Amino acid sequence: MRELLSELRDWHTAGTPFALATVVAVRGSAPRAPGAVMAVSATGAVAGSVSGGCVESDVYEVAGEALSTGRTLLRTYGISDDEAFGIGLTCGGTIEVVVRPYVEEGDRVALRELVDTVAAGEPVALATVVSGAAPAGAHRTVLAGRAAGSLGDQGLDAAVTDDARGLLAQGVTGTTRYGAHGERRMQDVTVFVQTYAPAPRMLVFGAIDHAAATARIGSFLGYRVTVCDARPVFATRERFPTADEVVCAWPHTYLESTPVDARTVICVLTHDPKFDVPLLAAALRTPAAYIGAMGSRRTHADRTARLREAGVGEAELARLASPVGLDLGARTPEETAVSIAAEIVQHRWGGTGRPLGELAGAIHHAREPGT
């Protein structure tokens, strides 16, 4: 939903009804993951995508039906469905899409509050009834300290709130099932929980041209990007306009004072021992998802020896991606940034890094981020 914030705000301000189509389940290969959203306004405007173009035309028609009837609708598209195949889902998978209309002012106000919360970077989850013994489309907004809205039953509300907070803490979106009154290990009600955790952080150390390109692609990938360098003449906002923040400080000192979690990625582009060694020694003690360091193979060998002398163990060194990036033959700072980004994505999802044309089987890996 993050990519739709502007359109949803504009429609709300204008008092325009709209429908949200959300992918709530994927089986097999599909272009978009659960949580992908497409919005259709009562004036016919469209924002977002649920399948990268395969079924949008049909979803558009379903959204129109939802707006005219005021009912939440569930549609399944897949290779085994002749009609769905005819409209273009040829990737071999199956997707389930819930289309919920926002016609009433109260519903639109509630969604606007959710949009504002997401835009502010506060963690929030939206739980929506997909099917079963509860009102289809009913939803509950869950934050760290409060919740709003109801799924139609107090017991169900309580169970979903607990689970939504657990999913939110992990930054995971998923489907949960309950009894009609929130009973565990029952299948009467299916609830889709979309989590909106704050954007993960990308920490880029070394205010060089490669850092500027890496900061740009980090922002493109949805990271909150910080560039840090100890040299005030280089660590300037003018040199890094796309970064969320630019910090002038000794890298290891800054790293030891800033939050790092299991979604954070760290890119060390300084390739200077006086910066690299204390910085990497600190970085390898954090729970960061990815730690990469730029430099030649000779630089890497020297740096590794220095880190061992500094007391860094072999298990910690095994976490270090160095020289940073995948082998794409990159030359320019921009090409190098693509190489770094490719390795971060590969590490996140467990890909092989090989050309897809050389492989067989599923294109999209089932691995959850952070596992």
Coordinates of C-alpha atoms in Angstrom, one line a residue:
M1 CA 0.0 0.0 0.0
R2 CA 3.0 2.3 0.5
E3 CA 3.1 3.1 -3.3
L4 CA -0.6 4.1 -3.2
L5 CA -0.5 6.6 -0.4
S6 CA -0.7 9.7 -2.6
E7 CA -3.7 8.4 -4.6
L8 CA -5.6 7.2 -1.6
R9 CA -5.2 10.5 0.2
D10 CA -6.3 12.4 -2.9
W11 CA -9.4 10.2 -3.3
H12 CA -10.3 10.6 0.4
T13 CA -9.9 14.3 0.3
A14 CA -12.2 14.5 -2.7
G15 CA -14.7 12.2 -1.1
T16 CA -14.4 9.7 -3.9
P17 CA -15.4 6.1 -3.2
F18 CA -12.9 3.4 -4.2
A19 CA -12.2 -0.3 -3.9
L20 CA -9.0 -2.0 -2.8
A21 CA -8.0 -5.3 -4.4
T22 CA -5.5 -7.2 -2.3
V23 CA -3.6 -10.4 -3.0
V24 CA -4.3 -12.6 0.0
A25 CA -2.8 -15.9 -1.1
V26 CA -0.4 -17.3 -3.7
R27 CA 0.2 -20.9 -4.7
G28 CA 2.9 -21.8 -7.1
S29 CA 4.6 -19.1 -9.3
A30 CA 2.9 -15.7 -9.3
P31 CA 4.1 -12.2 -10.3
R32 CA 3.2 -10.5 -7.0
A33 CA 3.4 -11.6 -3.4
P34 CA 0.5 -11.6 -0.8
G35 CA -0.1 -8.0 0.2
A36 CA 0.1 -6.6 -3.4
V37 CA -2.6 -4.0 -3.8
M38 CA -4.5 -2.4 -6.6
A39 CA -7.0 0.5 -6.0
V40 CA -9.8 1.5 -8.3
S41 CA -11.8 4.8 -7.8
A42 CA -15.4 5.3 -8.5
T43 CA -14.3 7.7 -11.3
G44 CA -12.4 4.8 -13.0
A45 CA -8.8 5.8 -12.0
V46 CA -6.4 2.9 -11.2
A47 CA -3.3 2.7 -9.0
G48 CA -1.1 -0.2 -8.1
S49 CA -1.1 -3.8 -9.4
V50 CA -2.0 -7.3 -8.2
S51 CA -0.3 -9.3 -10.9
G52 CA 2.0 -7.2 -12.9
G53 CA -0.6 -7.0 -15.7
C54 CA -2.0 -10.5 -16.0
V55 CA -5.4 -10.1 -14.4
E56 CA -5.8 -6.4 -13.8
S57 CA -8.5 -6.0 -16.4
D58 CA -10.7 -8.5 -14.7
V59 CA -9.9 -7.2 -11.2
Y60 CA -10.9 -3.7 -12.5
E61 CA -14.4 -5.1 -13.4
V62 CA -14.7 -6.9 -10.1
A63 CA -13.8 -3.6 -8.3
G64 CA -16.6 -1.9 -10.2
E65 CA -19.0 -4.6 -9.1
A66 CA -17.9 -4.2 -5.5
L67 CA -18.4 -0.5 -5.6
S68 CA -21.9 -0.8 -7.1
T69 CA -23.1 -3.5 -4.6
G70 CA -21.1 -2.4 -1.5
R71 CA -20.1 -6.1 -1.1
T72 CA -16.6 -7.5 -0.5
L73 CA -15.7 -10.0 -3.2
L74 CA -13.2 -12.9 -3.4
R75 CA -11.8 -14.0 -6.7
T76 CA -9.3 -16.8 -7.6
Y77 CA -7.1 -16.7 -10.7
G78 CA -4.9 -19.5 -11.8
I79 CA -3.7 -21.8 -14.6
S80 CA -6.3 -24.4 -13.7
D81 CA -9.1 -21.9 -14.2
D82 CA -9.9 -21.7 -17.9
E83 CA -11.5 -18.3 -17.6
A84 CA -8.6 -16.9 -15.6
F85 CA -6.1 -18.4 -18.1
G86 CA -8.0 -16.7 -20.8
I87 CA -7.4 -13.3 -19.2
G88 CA -3.7 -13.8 -18.9
L89 CA -2.4 -15.5 -15.7
T90 CA 0.0 -17.8 -17.6
C91 CA 2.7 -18.0 -15.0
G92 CA 1.5 -21.3 -13.7
G93 CA 0.4 -20.2 -10.2
T94 CA -2.8 -19.3 -8.5
I95 CA -3.7 -16.1 -6.7
E96 CA -6.6 -15.2 -4.5
V97 CA -7.7 -11.5 -4.5
V98 CA -10.1 -9.8 -2.0
V99 CA -11.8 -6.7 -3.4
R100 CA -13.2 -4.5 -0.7
P101 CA -15.2 -1.3 -1.4
Y102 CA -14.7 1.9 0.6
V103 CA -18.0 3.6 -0.1
E104 CA -19.1 4.8 3.3
E105 CA -17.4 7.8 4.7
G106 CA -16.6 6.0 8.0
D107 CA -14.7 3.3 6.1
R108 CA -12.7 5.8 4.1
V109 CA -11.8 7.7 7.3
A110 CA -10.6 4.5 8.9
L111 CA -8.4 3.7 5.9
R112 CA -7.1 7.3 5.8
E113 CA -6.0 6.9 9.4
L114 CA -4.2 3.7 8.4
V115 CA -2.6 5.4 5.4
D116 CA -1.4 8.3 7.7
T117 CA 0.1 5.7 10.1
V118 CA 2.0 3.9 7.4
A119 CA 3.2 7.2 6.0
A120 CA 4.5 8.2 9.4
G121 CA 6.6 5.1 9.6
E122 CA 4.7 3.6 12.6
P123 CA 4.3 -0.1 12.7
V124 CA 0.7 -1.1 12.0
A125 CA -1.2 -4.2 10.8
L126 CA -4.5 -4.5 9.0
A127 CA -6.4 -7.8 9.6
T128 CA -9.2 -8.5 7.0
V129 CA -11.7 -11.4 7.0
V130 CA -11.3 -13.3 3.7
S131 CA -13.9 -16.0 4.2
G132 CA -15.8 -18.1 6.7
A133 CA -18.0 -17.5 9.7
A134 CA -17.4 -13.8 10.0
P135 CA -18.4 -10.8 7.8
A136 CA -16.3 -10.8 4.6
G137 CA -14.2 -7.7 4.4
A138 CA -14.5 -6.8 8.1
H139 CA -11.2 -5.5 9.2
R140 CA -9.3 -4.5 12.4
T141 CA -6.3 -2.1 12.6
V142 CA -3.7 -3.2 15.1
L143 CA -0.9 -1.0 16.5
A144 CA 1.6 -1.7 19.3
G145 CA -0.6 -0.2 22.0
R146 CA -4.2 -0.2 20.6
A147 CA -6.5 -1.6 18.0
A148 CA -9.6 -0.3 16.2
G149 CA -12.4 -1.9 14.2
S150 CA -14.0 -5.3 14.7
L151 CA -14.2 -8.6 12.9
G152 CA -17.7 -9.3 14.4
D153 CA -16.8 -11.2 17.6
Q154 CA -14.9 -10.1 20.7
G155 CA -13.0 -13.4 21.0
L156 CA -12.0 -13.3 17.3
D157 CA -10.9 -9.7 17.7
A158 CA -8.7 -10.6 20.7
A159 CA -7.1 -13.6 19.0
V160 CA -6.4 -11.8 15.7
T161 CA -5.0 -8.8 17.6
D162 CA -2.5 -11.0 19.4
D163 CA -1.4 -12.8 16.2
A164 CA -1.2 -9.5 14.3
R165 CA 1.1 -8.0 16.8
G166 CA 3.3 -11.1 16.6
L167 CA 3.4 -10.9 12.8
L168 CA 4.1 -7.2 13.0
A169 CA 7.1 -7.8 15.3
Q170 CA 8.5 -10.1 12.7
G171 CA 7.6 -7.8 9.7
V172 CA 5.7 -10.8 8.2
T173 CA 2.4 -10.7 6.2
G174 CA 0.3 -13.8 6.3
T175 CA -3.0 -15.7 6.6
T176 CA -4.3 -17.0 9.9
R177 CA -7.3 -19.2 10.7
Y178 CA -9.6 -19.5 13.7
G179 CA -12.9 -20.7 15.1
A180 CA -15.9 -18.3 14.9
H181 CA -15.0 -17.0 18.3
G182 CA -11.3 -16.9 17.9
E183 CA -10.6 -20.5 18.9
R184 CA -7.1 -21.8 17.9
R185 CA -6.5 -24.7 15.7
M186 CA -9.8 -24.3 13.9
Q187 CA -10.6 -23.4 10.3
D188 CA -13.9 -21.6 10.4
V189 CA -12.6 -18.1 9.7
T190 CA -9.8 -17.1 7.4
V191 CA -8.1 -13.7 8.2
F192 CA -5.4 -12.0 6.1
V193 CA -3.0 -9.9 8.1
Q194 CA -1.1 -7.3 6.2
T195 CA 1.8 -5.8 8.2
Y196 CA 3.3 -2.4 7.6
A197 CA 6.6 -2.4 9.6
P198 CA 8.8 0.7 9.3
A199 CA 11.1 0.6 6.3
P200 CA 14.3 -1.5 6.9
R201 CA 17.5 0.4 7.2
M202 CA 20.4 0.6 4.8
L203 CA 23.6 1.9 6.4
V204 CA 26.2 3.1 3.8
F205 CA 29.6 3.9 5.1
G206 CA 32.0 6.0 3.0
A207 CA 30.9 9.1 1.2
I208 CA 32.2 8.3 -2.3
D209 CA 30.5 8.1 -5.7
H210 CA 29.7 4.4 -5.2
A211 CA 27.9 5.3 -2.0
A212 CA 25.8 7.9 -3.8
A213 CA 24.7 5.2 -6.4
T214 CA 24.1 2.7 -3.6
A215 CA 22.0 5.1 -1.7
R216 CA 19.9 5.8 -4.7
I217 CA 19.2 2.1 -5.4
G218 CA 18.7 1.5 -1.7
S219 CA 15.9 4.1 -1.7
F220 CA 14.4 2.5 -4.8
L221 CA 14.3 -0.9 -3.0
G222 CA 12.4 0.6 -0.1
Y223 CA 15.2 1.0 2.5
R224 CA 15.6 4.0 4.8
V225 CA 19.1 5.0 3.8
T226 CA 21.8 6.6 6.0
V227 CA 25.1 7.6 4.6
C228 CA 27.9 8.0 7.2
D229 CA 31.5 9.4 6.8
A230 CA 33.9 11.0 9.2
R231 CA 35.0 13.7 6.7
P232 CA 32.7 16.8 6.8
V233 CA 33.7 18.0 3.3
F234 CA 32.3 14.7 1.8
A235 CA 29.4 13.9 4.2
T236 CA 27.0 16.5 2.9
R237 CA 23.3 16.6 1.9
E238 CA 24.2 18.0 -1.5
R239 CA 26.2 14.9 -2.4
F240 CA 23.5 12.5 -1.2
P241 CA 20.1 14.1 -2.0
T242 CA 18.3 10.7 -2.0
A243 CA 19.5 9.5 1.4
D244 CA 17.1 9.9 4.3
E245 CA 20.0 11.1 6.5
V246 CA 23.7 12.0 6.1
V247 CA 25.8 11.7 9.2
C248 CA 29.3 13.0 9.8
A249 CA 30.9 10.8 12.4
W250 CA 33.5 8.1 12.8
P251 CA 31.7 5.0 11.3
H252 CA 32.2 2.6 14.1
T253 CA 31.2 5.2 16.7
Y254 CA 28.0 5.9 14.8
L255 CA 27.2 2.2 14.2
E256 CA 27.6 1.5 17.9
S257 CA 25.1 4.2 18.8
T258 CA 22.3 3.6 16.2
P259 CA 19.6 0.8 16.1
V260 CA 20.5 -2.2 14.0
D261 CA 18.0 -5.1 13.6
A262 CA 17.7 -8.3 11.6
R263 CA 16.4 -6.4 8.6
T264 CA 19.2 -3.9 8.4
V265 CA 21.8 -4.1 5.6
I266 CA 25.3 -2.6 6.0
C267 CA 27.4 -1.6 3.1
V268 CA 31.0 -0.6 3.9
L269 CA 32.5 1.2 0.9
T270 CA 35.4 3.0 2.6
H271 CA 38.1 0.4 1.9
D272 CA 40.5 2.2 4.3
P273 CA 41.8 0.0 7.2
K274 CA 41.5 2.8 9.8
F275 CA 37.8 3.0 9.1
D276 CA 37.1 -0.6 8.0
V277 CA 38.5 -2.7 10.8
P278 CA 36.8 -1.1 13.8
L279 CA 33.6 -0.6 11.8
L280 CA 33.4 -4.2 10.5
A281 CA 34.4 -5.6 14.0
A282 CA 31.4 -3.7 15.3
A283 CA 29.1 -4.6 12.4
L284 CA 29.8 -8.3 12.7
R285 CA 28.6 -8.3 16.3
T286 CA 25.2 -6.9 15.2
P287 CA 22.1 -8.9 14.0
A288 CA 22.2 -7.2 10.6
A289 CA 20.8 -9.2 7.7
Y290 CA 23.7 -8.4 5.4
I291 CA 27.1 -6.9 5.8
G292 CA 29.2 -6.2 2.7
A293 CA 32.5 -4.6 2.2
M294 CA 34.1 -3.1 -0.9
G295 CA 37.6 -3.7 -2.0
S296 CA 39.9 -5.8 -4.2
R297 CA 40.8 -9.4 -3.3
R298 CA 44.1 -8.2 -1.9
T299 CA 42.2 -5.6 0.2
H300 CA 39.9 -8.3 1.4
A301 CA 42.7 -10.6 2.4
D302 CA 44.5 -7.8 4.3
R303 CA 41.3 -6.7 6.0
T304 CA 40.4 -10.2 7.0
A305 CA 43.8 -10.7 8.6
R306 CA 43.4 -7.4 10.5
L307 CA 40.0 -8.4 11.7
R308 CA 41.3 -11.7 13.1
E309 CA 44.0 -9.8 14.9
A310 CA 41.3 -7.6 16.4
G311 CA 39.6 -10.7 17.8
V312 CA 36.9 -11.4 15.2
G313 CA 36.1 -15.1 15.0
E314 CA 35.7 -17.3 12.0
A315 CA 31.9 -17.6 12.4
E316 CA 31.6 -13.8 12.4
L317 CA 33.9 -13.5 9.4
A318 CA 31.7 -16.0 7.5
R319 CA 28.9 -13.4 7.6
L320 CA 31.0 -10.9 5.6
A321 CA 30.2 -10.5 1.9
S322 CA 33.5 -9.3 0.5
P323 CA 34.4 -8.3 -2.1
V324 CA 30.8 -6.9 -2.0
G325 CA 28.3 -7.6 -4.8
L326 CA 27.6 -10.3 -7.4
D327 CA 29.8 -10.9 -10.4
L328 CA 28.0 -8.8 -13.1
G329 CA 31.1 -7.4 -14.6
A330 CA 30.2 -4.0 -13.1
R331 CA 32.5 -1.0 -13.9
T332 CA 30.7 2.3 -13.0
P333 CA 29.4 3.3 -9.6
E334 CA 25.9 2.7 -10.8
E335 CA 26.7 -0.7 -12.2
T336 CA 28.4 -1.6 -8.9
A337 CA 25.4 -0.4 -7.0
V338 CA 23.2 -2.8 -9.0
S339 CA 25.7 -5.6 -8.2
I340 CA 25.4 -4.8 -4.5
A341 CA 21.7 -4.6 -4.6
A342 CA 21.5 -7.9 -6.4
E343 CA 23.5 -9.6 -3.7
I344 CA 21.3 -8.1 -1.0
V345 CA 18.2 -9.4 -2.7
Q346 CA 19.8 -12.8 -3.3
H347 CA 20.8 -13.0 0.4
R348 CA 17.3 -12.0 1.5
W349 CA 15.4 -14.6 -0.6
G350 CA 17.9 -17.4 -1.0
G351 CA 18.3 -17.1 -4.7
T352 CA 21.2 -18.8 -6.6
G353 CA 22.5 -15.7 -8.4
R354 CA 22.5 -17.7 -11.6
P355 CA 20.6 -16.8 -14.8
L356 CA 17.0 -18.0 -14.6
G357 CA 17.4 -19.4 -18.1
E358 CA 19.9 -21.9 -16.8
L359 CA 17.6 -23.2 -14.0
A360 CA 14.4 -25.3 -13.8
G361 CA 11.6 -25.2 -11.3
A362 CA 9.9 -22.4 -9.4
I363 CA 11.2 -18.9 -10.2
H364 CA 10.0 -17.4 -6.9
H365 CA 11.6 -18.8 -3.7
A366 CA 9.3 -19.7 -0.8
R367 CA 11.8 -18.6 1.8
E368 CA 10.5 -15.8 4.1
P369 CA 12.7 -12.7 4.5
G370 CA 14.8 -13.0 7.6
T371 CA 14.8 -16.8 7.7

